[in-house]
XYZ file of C-alpha atoms in Angstrom:
222
model
C 166.557 81.506 136.179
C 164.613 79.423 138.691
C 162.373 76.490 137.762
C 159.310 78.584 138.636
C 160.465 81.407 136.352
C 161.069 78.934 133.513
C 157.597 77.461 134.001
C 156.036 80.935 133.939
C 157.917 81.854 130.757
C 156.967 78.556 129.098
C 153.302 79.194 129.939
C 153.488 82.746 128.592
C 155.095 81.565 125.347
C 152.624 78.712 124.884
C 149.654 81.020 125.469
C 150.940 83.571 122.969
C 151.543 80.914 120.324
C 148.212 79.215 121.068
C 146.386 82.502 120.523
C 148.097 82.942 117.152
C 147.314 79.368 116.116
C 143.675 79.583 117.211
C 143.172 82.946 115.478
C 144.717 81.619 112.270
C 147.671 84.035 112.369
C 149.869 80.910 112.206
C 148.421 78.507 109.648
C 148.195 74.701 109.914
C 151.406 73.019 108.796
C 153.624 75.982 109.660
C 156.919 74.976 111.247
C 157.541 76.397 114.728
C 161.262 77.181 114.942
C 162.793 77.085 118.393
C 165.454 79.678 117.591
C 162.934 82.193 116.202
C 160.571 81.813 119.148
C 163.427 81.986 121.655
C 164.688 85.209 120.063
C 161.225 86.781 120.049
C 160.639 86.107 123.743
C 164.232 86.581 124.905
C 164.269 83.017 126.196
C 166.543 80.006 126.161
C 165.489 76.875 124.291
C 164.372 75.140 127.504
C 161.137 77.117 128.114
C 160.485 77.153 124.360
C 160.636 73.355 124.231
C 158.292 73.209 127.225
C 155.950 75.652 125.492
C 155.933 73.414 122.397
C 155.095 70.413 124.609
C 152.140 72.343 126.028
C 150.917 73.098 122.503
C 151.207 69.406 121.612
C 149.193 68.472 124.705
C 146.474 70.897 123.558
C 146.447 69.338 120.103
C 147.656 72.566 118.507
C 151.085 71.298 117.418
C 152.687 68.022 116.393
C 156.291 66.869 116.672
C 157.643 65.062 113.621
C 160.945 63.110 113.531
C 163.673 65.098 111.765
C 161.130 67.782 110.819
C 160.651 69.550 114.131
C 157.394 70.914 115.482
C 154.586 72.061 113.217
C 151.152 73.568 113.747
C 148.639 70.732 113.692
C 146.297 70.487 110.738
C 142.692 69.362 111.112
C 140.023 67.749 108.975
C 136.293 67.152 108.984
C 136.658 64.054 111.176
C 138.315 66.098 113.930
C 135.714 68.869 113.633
C 132.954 66.278 114.046
C 134.703 64.711 117.024
C 134.941 68.037 118.844
C 131.315 68.865 118.006
C 130.089 65.559 119.431
C 132.249 65.929 122.558
C 130.920 69.433 123.107
C 127.341 68.256 122.710
C 127.787 65.504 125.299
C 129.654 67.604 127.856
C 127.636 70.813 127.474
C 124.362 68.949 127.833
C 125.698 67.312 131.005
C 126.734 70.721 132.356
C 123.406 72.316 131.417
C 121.379 69.652 133.220
C 123.327 70.361 136.400
C 123.317 74.134 135.876
C 119.643 74.594 135.010
C 118.253 74.484 138.577
C 120.651 77.278 139.535
C 120.059 79.615 136.594
C 118.614 82.910 137.789
C 116.656 85.495 135.857
C 119.729 87.751 135.958
C 121.952 85.057 134.411
C 119.461 84.397 131.625
C 119.223 88.137 130.926
C 123.017 88.319 130.651
C 122.940 85.368 128.264
C 120.309 87.201 126.204
C 122.589 90.238 126.064
C 125.479 88.058 124.886
C 123.268 86.685 122.100
C 122.301 90.188 120.997
C 125.981 91.191 120.989
C 126.738 88.194 118.770
C 123.990 89.164 116.340
C 125.507 92.640 116.033
C 129.104 91.432 115.577
C 130.872 92.711 112.490
C 133.787 90.262 112.628
C 134.388 86.661 113.607
C 136.447 87.377 116.728
C 133.800 89.557 118.384
C 131.136 87.003 117.452
C 133.176 84.171 118.959
C 133.679 86.149 122.170
C 129.930 86.756 122.469
C 129.110 83.144 121.624
C 131.550 81.798 124.196
C 130.144 84.170 126.816
C 126.623 82.840 126.174
C 127.703 79.251 126.674
C 129.735 80.050 129.790
C 126.850 81.918 131.381
C 124.342 79.093 131.063
C 126.830 76.332 131.977
C 128.913 77.854 134.803
C 126.230 77.331 137.516
C 126.791 73.560 137.242
C 129.738 74.213 139.605
C 131.759 71.313 138.167
C 135.217 72.804 137.543
C 136.765 69.814 135.755
C 133.829 69.553 133.406
C 133.912 73.294 132.696
C 137.679 73.181 132.077
C 137.198 70.405 129.519
C 134.449 72.422 127.822
C 136.711 75.489 127.744
C 139.409 73.471 125.941
C 136.861 72.278 123.388
C 135.651 75.859 122.860
C 139.231 76.922 122.106
C 139.468 74.175 119.495
C 136.082 75.180 118.059
C 137.354 78.761 117.813
C 140.323 77.578 115.791
C 138.023 75.803 113.327
C 135.837 78.910 113.162
C 138.689 81.365 112.532
C 140.189 79.099 109.866
C 136.974 79.363 107.870
C 135.816 82.906 108.608
C 138.739 85.145 109.544
C 138.803 86.960 106.197
C 135.085 87.710 105.933
C 132.187 87.286 108.312
C 128.535 86.755 107.562
C 126.310 88.316 110.234
C 123.641 85.996 111.572
C 120.774 85.845 114.040
C 121.195 83.030 116.540
C 117.731 81.507 116.811
C 119.053 78.479 118.717
C 120.346 80.626 121.576
C 116.937 82.234 121.913
C 115.185 78.846 121.807
C 117.487 77.546 124.551
C 116.753 80.580 126.722
C 113.006 80.313 126.131
C 113.028 76.649 127.171
C 115.091 77.387 130.279
C 112.731 80.176 131.326
C 109.834 77.731 131.038
C 111.670 75.073 133.031
C 111.819 72.773 129.990
C 115.337 71.556 130.690
C 115.307 68.569 128.321
C 114.038 70.731 125.451
C 116.855 73.212 126.148
C 119.381 70.355 126.284
C 118.163 68.901 122.969
C 118.426 72.287 121.251
C 121.896 72.848 122.708
C 123.104 69.434 121.496
C 121.830 70.073 117.970
C 123.213 73.618 118.038
C 126.831 72.746 118.838
C 126.916 69.807 116.423
C 126.066 71.885 113.354
C 129.106 72.157 111.071
C 129.470 74.892 108.473
C 131.530 74.711 105.265
C 133.174 77.461 103.306
C 135.817 77.720 100.557
C 138.815 79.748 101.760
C 141.981 80.958 100.078
C 145.273 79.352 101.061
C 148.606 81.157 101.448
C 149.693 79.635 98.112
C 146.812 81.340 96.302
C 144.581 78.296 95.896
C 141.378 77.440 97.729
C 140.342 74.709 100.137
C 137.090 73.679 101.777
C 137.061 74.723 105.433
C 134.821 73.147 108.049
C 133.873 74.804 111.300
C 131.631 74.468 114.332
C 129.546 77.611 114.447
C 127.525 77.143 117.626
C-alpha cells in the first residue's frame, strides 16, 4: 500500500469514527480499540493510528498512557468556550459577508429556517441549522475563517446530539428570522448582535446514561 493510499484510508476511518462520535453513537469515555477498528475497515494498524491522531487533533479523542485512546468527554466549560468562539468568528464572517448577501441567498436561508422548524428529529434540525449559518456566512469569501467555523459547528453538533438524540422538542427559530430581517434592512450590526447572542445560548437537559442513570447535558442550540 502506498503512502497516499494509507493517508486516504486513515482519512476515511477518521471521518467514519468522527461521525459516530459526533452523533453520539460512540459515547464519551468509550475506548477506541485499534484491533477492532482495523478489522472493521480491513486495515493495518498504521492507518488506524493515524486516524486516531486525526480524532485527537479535532478534540474528539484523547490518548491516555497505558489506557489507549478514548472518546473525549466534555463539560459545561468546553461548551461555553465553543459558544464564545463561534460568536466571535461568526460575527466576523457576517460583517464581511453582509455586503454580498443577495435576495436569493436570504430566501434560501429563510427556507433553511422553515425546514428546521418542521424537523422531527435532532439530526434533520442540525442539518437545517448548519445550512442557515453557512448560507449567510459563506459570502465572506474567507476560507480559513469558514473552515474554523465548520470545525466549531461539528463540535456544537456533538454537544447537541449528546443532549437530544433520544427525543427532540420542535421549536420555532425566532433568532434566525430576526437576523434575516435585520440583514434585509441593511442593519448589519443588529444582525451581528442577534447572531452573537443566538450562538451563545446554552441549553440543559437530563439524559439517560448507558449505565441506566441520568446526567445533566449541556448543548449549544443555535
